[in-house]
Coordinates of C-alpha atoms and ligand atoms in Angstrom, one line a residue:
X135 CA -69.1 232.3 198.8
X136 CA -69.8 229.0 197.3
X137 CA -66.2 227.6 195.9
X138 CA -68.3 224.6 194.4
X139 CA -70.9 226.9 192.5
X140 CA -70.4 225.8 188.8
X141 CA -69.9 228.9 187.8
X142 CA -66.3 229.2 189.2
X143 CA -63.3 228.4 187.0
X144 CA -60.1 227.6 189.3
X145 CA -56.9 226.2 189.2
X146 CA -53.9 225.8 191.2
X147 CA -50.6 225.9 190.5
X148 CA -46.7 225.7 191.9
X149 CA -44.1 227.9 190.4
X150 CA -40.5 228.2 191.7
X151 CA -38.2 231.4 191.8
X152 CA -34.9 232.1 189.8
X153 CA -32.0 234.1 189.6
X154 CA -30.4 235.2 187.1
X155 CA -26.9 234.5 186.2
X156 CA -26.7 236.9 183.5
X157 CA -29.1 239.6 183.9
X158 CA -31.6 242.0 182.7
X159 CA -32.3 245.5 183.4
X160 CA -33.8 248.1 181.6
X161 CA -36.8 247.5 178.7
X162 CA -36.5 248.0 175.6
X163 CA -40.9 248.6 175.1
X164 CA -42.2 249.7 178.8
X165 CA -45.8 248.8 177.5
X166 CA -44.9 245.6 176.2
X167 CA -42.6 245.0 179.5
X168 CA -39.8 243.7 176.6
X169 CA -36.4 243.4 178.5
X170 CA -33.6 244.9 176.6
X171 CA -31.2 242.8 176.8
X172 CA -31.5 239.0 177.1
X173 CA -30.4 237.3 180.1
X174 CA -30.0 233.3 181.1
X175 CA -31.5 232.5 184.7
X176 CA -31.6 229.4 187.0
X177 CA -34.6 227.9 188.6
X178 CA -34.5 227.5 192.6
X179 CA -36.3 224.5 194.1
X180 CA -36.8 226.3 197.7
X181 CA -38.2 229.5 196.8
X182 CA -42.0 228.6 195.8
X183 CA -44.9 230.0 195.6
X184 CA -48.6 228.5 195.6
X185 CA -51.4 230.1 193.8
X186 CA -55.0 229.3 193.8
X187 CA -57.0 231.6 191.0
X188 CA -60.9 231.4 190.7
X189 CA -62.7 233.3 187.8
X190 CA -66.1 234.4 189.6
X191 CA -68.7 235.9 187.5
X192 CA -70.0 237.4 191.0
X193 CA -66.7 239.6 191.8
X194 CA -66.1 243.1 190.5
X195 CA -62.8 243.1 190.5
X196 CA -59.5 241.2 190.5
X197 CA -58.0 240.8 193.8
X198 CA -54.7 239.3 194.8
X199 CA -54.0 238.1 198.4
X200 CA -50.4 236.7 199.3
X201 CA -50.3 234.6 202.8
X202 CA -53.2 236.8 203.7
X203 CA -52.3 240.3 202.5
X204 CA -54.1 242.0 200.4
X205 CA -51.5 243.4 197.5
X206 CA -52.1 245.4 194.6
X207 CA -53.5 244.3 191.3
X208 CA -51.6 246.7 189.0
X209 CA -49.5 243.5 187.4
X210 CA -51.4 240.4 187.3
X211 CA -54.1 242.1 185.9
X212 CA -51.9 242.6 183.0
X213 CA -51.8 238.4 182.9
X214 CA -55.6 238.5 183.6
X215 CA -56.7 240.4 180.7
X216 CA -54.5 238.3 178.2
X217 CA -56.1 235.7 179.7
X218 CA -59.7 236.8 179.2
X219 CA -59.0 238.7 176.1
X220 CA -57.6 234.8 174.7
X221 CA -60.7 232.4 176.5
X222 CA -63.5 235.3 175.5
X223 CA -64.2 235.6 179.3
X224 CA -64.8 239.1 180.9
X225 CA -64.7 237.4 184.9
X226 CA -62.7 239.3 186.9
X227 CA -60.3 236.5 189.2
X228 CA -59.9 235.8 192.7
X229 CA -56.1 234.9 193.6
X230 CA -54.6 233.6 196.7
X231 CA -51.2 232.8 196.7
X232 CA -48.4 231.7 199.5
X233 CA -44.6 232.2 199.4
X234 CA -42.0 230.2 201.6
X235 CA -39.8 232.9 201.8
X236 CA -40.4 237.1 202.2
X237 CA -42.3 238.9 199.5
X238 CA -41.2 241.5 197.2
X239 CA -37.5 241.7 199.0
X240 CA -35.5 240.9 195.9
X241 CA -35.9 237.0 196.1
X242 CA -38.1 237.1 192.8
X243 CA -41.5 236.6 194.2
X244 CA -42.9 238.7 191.2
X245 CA -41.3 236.0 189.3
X246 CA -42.0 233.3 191.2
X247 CA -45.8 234.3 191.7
X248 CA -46.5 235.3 188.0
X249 CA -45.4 232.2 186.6
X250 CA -48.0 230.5 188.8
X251 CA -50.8 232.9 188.4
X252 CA -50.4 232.4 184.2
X253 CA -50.0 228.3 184.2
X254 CA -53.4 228.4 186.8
X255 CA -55.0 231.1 184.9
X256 CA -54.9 229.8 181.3
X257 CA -55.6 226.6 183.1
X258 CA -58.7 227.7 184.9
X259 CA -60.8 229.0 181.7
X260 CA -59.3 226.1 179.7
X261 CA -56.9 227.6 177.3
X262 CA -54.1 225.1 176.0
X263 CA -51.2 227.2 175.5
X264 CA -47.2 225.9 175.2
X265 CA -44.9 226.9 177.7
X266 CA -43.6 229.7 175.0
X267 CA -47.1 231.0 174.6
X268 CA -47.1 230.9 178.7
X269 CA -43.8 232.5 179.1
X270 CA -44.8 234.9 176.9
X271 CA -47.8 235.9 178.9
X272 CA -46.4 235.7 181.9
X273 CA -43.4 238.1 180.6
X274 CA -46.1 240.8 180.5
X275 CA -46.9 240.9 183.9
X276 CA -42.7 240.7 185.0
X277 CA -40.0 239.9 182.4
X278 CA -38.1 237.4 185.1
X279 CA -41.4 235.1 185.7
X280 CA -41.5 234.5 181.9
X281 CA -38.2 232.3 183.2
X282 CA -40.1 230.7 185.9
X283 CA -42.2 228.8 183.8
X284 CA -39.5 226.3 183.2
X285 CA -37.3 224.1 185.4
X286 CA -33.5 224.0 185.3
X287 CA -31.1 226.8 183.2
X288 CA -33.8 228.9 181.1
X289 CA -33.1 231.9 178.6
X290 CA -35.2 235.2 178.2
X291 CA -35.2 236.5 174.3
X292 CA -34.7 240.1 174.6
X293 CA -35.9 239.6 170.6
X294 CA -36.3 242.4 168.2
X295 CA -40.0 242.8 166.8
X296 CA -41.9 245.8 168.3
X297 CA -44.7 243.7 168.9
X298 CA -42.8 241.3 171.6
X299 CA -43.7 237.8 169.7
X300 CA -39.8 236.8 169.6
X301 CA -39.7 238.0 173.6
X302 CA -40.0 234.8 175.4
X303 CA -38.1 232.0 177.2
X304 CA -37.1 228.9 176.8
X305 CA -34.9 226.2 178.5
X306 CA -31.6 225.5 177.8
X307 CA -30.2 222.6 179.9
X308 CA -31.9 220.4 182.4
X309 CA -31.4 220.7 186.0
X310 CA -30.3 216.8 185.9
X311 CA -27.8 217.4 183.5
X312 CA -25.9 220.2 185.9
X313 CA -27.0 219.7 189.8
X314 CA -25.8 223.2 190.7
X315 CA -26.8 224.6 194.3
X316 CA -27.7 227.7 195.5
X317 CA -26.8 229.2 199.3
X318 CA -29.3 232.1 199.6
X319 CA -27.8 234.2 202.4
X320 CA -31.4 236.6 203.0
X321 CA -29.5 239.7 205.0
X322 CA -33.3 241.3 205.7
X323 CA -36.5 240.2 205.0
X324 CA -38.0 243.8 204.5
X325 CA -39.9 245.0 201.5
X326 CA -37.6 246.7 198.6
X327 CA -37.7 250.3 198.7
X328 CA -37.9 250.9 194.6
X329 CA -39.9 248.4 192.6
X330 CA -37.2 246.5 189.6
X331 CA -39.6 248.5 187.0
X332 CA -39.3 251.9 188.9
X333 CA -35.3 252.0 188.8
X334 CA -35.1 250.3 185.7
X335 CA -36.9 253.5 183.9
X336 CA -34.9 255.4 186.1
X337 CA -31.2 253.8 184.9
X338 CA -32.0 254.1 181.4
X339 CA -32.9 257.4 181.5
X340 CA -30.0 258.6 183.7
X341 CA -26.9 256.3 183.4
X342 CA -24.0 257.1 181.3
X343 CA -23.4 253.4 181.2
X344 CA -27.0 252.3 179.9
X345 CA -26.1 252.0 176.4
X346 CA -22.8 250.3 176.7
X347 CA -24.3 247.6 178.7
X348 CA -26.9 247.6 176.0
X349 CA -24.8 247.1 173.5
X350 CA -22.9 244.7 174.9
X351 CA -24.9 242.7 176.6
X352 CA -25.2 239.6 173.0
X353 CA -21.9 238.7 173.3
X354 CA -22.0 238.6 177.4
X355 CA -24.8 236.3 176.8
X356 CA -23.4 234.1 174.4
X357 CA -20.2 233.5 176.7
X358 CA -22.6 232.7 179.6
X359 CA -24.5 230.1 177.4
X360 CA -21.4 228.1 176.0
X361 CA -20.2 228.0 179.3
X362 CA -23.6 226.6 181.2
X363 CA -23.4 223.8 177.9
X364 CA -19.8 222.9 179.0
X365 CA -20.5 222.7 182.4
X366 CA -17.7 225.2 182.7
X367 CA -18.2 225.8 186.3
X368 CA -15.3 228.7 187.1
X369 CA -16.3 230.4 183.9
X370 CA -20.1 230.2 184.4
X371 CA -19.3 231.7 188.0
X372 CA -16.9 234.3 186.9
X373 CA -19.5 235.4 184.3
X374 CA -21.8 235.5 187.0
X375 CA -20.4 238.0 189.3
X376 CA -19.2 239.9 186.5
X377 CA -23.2 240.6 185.2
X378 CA -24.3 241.4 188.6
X379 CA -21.6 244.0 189.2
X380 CA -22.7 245.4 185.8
X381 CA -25.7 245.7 186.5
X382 CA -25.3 246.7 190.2
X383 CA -22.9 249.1 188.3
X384 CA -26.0 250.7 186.5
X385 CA -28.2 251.3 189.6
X386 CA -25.1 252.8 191.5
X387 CA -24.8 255.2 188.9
X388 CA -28.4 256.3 188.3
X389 CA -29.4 259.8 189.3
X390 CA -30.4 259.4 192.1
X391 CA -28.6 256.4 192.7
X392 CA -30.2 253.0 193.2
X393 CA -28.2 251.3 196.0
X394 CA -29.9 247.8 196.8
X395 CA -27.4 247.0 199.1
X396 CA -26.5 246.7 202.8
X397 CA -23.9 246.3 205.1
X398 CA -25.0 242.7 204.7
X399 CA -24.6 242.4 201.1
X400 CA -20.9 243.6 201.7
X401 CA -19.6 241.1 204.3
X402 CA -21.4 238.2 202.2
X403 CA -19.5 239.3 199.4
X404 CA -16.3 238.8 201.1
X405 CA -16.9 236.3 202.7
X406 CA -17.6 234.4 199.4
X407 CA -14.0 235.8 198.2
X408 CA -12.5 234.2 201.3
X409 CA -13.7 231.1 200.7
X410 CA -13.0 230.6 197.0
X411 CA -9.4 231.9 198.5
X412 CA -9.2 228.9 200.8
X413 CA -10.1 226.8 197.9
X414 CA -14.0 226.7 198.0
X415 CA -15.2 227.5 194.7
X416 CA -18.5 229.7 194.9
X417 CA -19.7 232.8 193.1
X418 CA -22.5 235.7 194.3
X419 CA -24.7 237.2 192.9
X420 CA -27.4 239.7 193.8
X421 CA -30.9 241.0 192.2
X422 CA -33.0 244.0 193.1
X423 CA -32.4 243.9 197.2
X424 CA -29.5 243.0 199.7
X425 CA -29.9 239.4 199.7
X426 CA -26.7 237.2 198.4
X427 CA -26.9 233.9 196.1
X428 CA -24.1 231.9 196.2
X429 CA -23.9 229.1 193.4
X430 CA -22.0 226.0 194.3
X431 CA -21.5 222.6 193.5
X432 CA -23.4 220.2 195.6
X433 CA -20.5 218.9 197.6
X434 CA -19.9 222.6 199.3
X435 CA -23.1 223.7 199.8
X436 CA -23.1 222.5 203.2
X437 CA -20.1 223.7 204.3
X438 CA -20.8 227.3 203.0
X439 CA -24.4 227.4 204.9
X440 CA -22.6 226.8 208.3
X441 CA -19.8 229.3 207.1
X442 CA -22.6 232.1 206.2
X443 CA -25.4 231.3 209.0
X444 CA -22.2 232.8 211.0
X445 CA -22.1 236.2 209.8
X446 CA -23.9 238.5 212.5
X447 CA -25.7 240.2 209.3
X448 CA -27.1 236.9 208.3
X449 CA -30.4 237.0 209.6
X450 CA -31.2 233.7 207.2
X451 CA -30.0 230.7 205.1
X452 CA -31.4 228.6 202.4
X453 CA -30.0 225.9 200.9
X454 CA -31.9 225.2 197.0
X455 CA -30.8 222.5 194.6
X456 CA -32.5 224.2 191.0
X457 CA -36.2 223.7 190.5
X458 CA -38.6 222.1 188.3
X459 CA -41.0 223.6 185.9
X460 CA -44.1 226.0 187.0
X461 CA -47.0 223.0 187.3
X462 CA -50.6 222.4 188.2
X463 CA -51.4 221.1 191.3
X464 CA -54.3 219.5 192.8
X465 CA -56.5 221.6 195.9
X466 CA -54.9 220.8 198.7
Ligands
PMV177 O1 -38.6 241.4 185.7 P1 -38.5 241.9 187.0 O2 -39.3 243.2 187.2 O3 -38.8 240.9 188.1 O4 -37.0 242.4 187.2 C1 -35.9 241.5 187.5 C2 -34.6 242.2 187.4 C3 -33.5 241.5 188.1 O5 -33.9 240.5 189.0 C4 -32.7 242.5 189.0 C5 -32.5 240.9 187.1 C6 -33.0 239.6 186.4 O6 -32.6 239.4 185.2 O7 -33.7 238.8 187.0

């Protein structure tokens, strides 16, 4: 295959993972892949990935390789059609991405890869789209990459029209203004054993707790934002653990139960209480998976990566400052 044929369209792109401080779970349209509640993420500088995607009028299908393995197409095809369906071009896409850190193991490599996929896509065949119209794409194929198209402290709409057009995200405070850190304690790199979408159908269907956490997840949210604007740090960290126990709440009590956990998770957990005991502030929180973030200020974060590094369940550290916005890059 010729990559200089004329008849290719590629781009290539960067996008960087997030977590979320207050989260999502459940959707409110499946099709639509509209979150039901809203939730406010950051952006992590050292969880990246790299994607390369080349519309070919010669392939027959979409095809998605990540550091060399072929994966399924199922959810960036979802991206690739608004794409297509948008530029008026029917080529199915070529896309190669790379991660610095393991795939699908609840460190937001959906989110992480989307978000790249869309900004080189759209890029590719030419389409000039805002980051809302990109974030709004990019929600289709997972809600959480819709937050990866932007740097810094970013915001999901859960909205309210059935069509999804007030679903999207947007930033809402620089990662200058509020040089947070994150200590990403990865307790196995393994592959998830229930997709996020999977238990999420799953929770709302059998929780008892679905609808209170539905219901009260707007005011949850609005705490969490003033807080991040006054740079409230114990309040934006309480709030934190306090949504992912929700949350982890939810998938404990789904029939059957969703436990992301391991033994891991737990002694990172308390290990993170023992510190804030001993007067080191930091706060957890944890996605889909058994890996632990712990948010800090700058001047800890080193001291906490030798602390965790010592755990025997550790079998990883990263230390991330937050990231920048999803951008184009040249070929390398
Ligand atoms: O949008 P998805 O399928 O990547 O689901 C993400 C769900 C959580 O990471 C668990 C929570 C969140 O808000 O990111």
């Amino acid at each position: 295959m010729n990559e200089s044929d004329p008849k290719l369209r590629s781009a290539h792109s960067i996008a960087h993972s997030n977590i979320a401080l207050a989260k999502y779970w459940g959707k409110r349209n499946s099709e639509l892949n509209i979150p039901a509640v809203s939730s406010i993420s950051i952006t992590l500088e050292a969880l990246a990935t790299k994607s390369s995607v080349t519309f070919d009028p010669h392939s027959r299908g979409d095809s998605l390789e990540i550091d060399g393995e072929r994966f399924d197409t199922e959810k960036i095809s979802v991206v690739l059609d608004l794409v297509r369906t948008q530029s008026k071009i029917t080529d199915a896409a070529r896309i190669q991405s790379s991660n610095n850190f393991p795939t699908s193991a609840g460190l937001a490599s959906s989110a992480s890869g989307i978000a790249a996929l869309t900004i080189a896509a759209a890029s590719a065949v030419g389409l000039a789209l805002s980051r809302k119209e990109l974030s709004m794409i990019a929600r289709r194929g997972s809600a959480s990459a819709a937050r990866s198209i932007f740097g810094g402290f970013v915001e999901l709409h859960s909205g309210s029209q059935p069509d999804g057009s007030d679903s999207f995200a947007e930033p809402i405070l620089d990662r200058e203004d509020w040089p947070l850190e994150v200590v990403v304690a990865i307790t196995q790199s393994g592959k998830k054993a229930t997709s996020s979408t999977t238990g999420m159908l799953s929770t709302a269907g059998t929780s008892p707790f679905f609808d209170t956490w539905v219901s009260s997840a707007p005011a949850k949210l609005a705490e969490m934002r003033e807080a991040i604007l006054a740079l409230d740090f114990q309040h934006v960290g309480e709030l934190t653990e306090q949504s992912c126990l929700a949350m982890h709440s939810l998938m404990f009590t789904t029939v059957p139960s969703l436990i992301y956990w391991n033994e891991g998770t737990i002694s990172v957990i308390r290990e993170v209480q023992r510190l804030r005991a001993s007067g080191t502030e930091c706060y957890f929180t944890i996605d889909a998976g058994p890996q632990v973030k712990i948010i800090c200020e700058p001047a800890n974060s080193a001291s906490i990566v030798s602390t965790i590094s010592e755990l025997p369940a550790v079998v990883e550290v990263r230390r991330s400052r937050l990231g920048p916005d999803a951008q184009l890059v040249n070929p390398k």
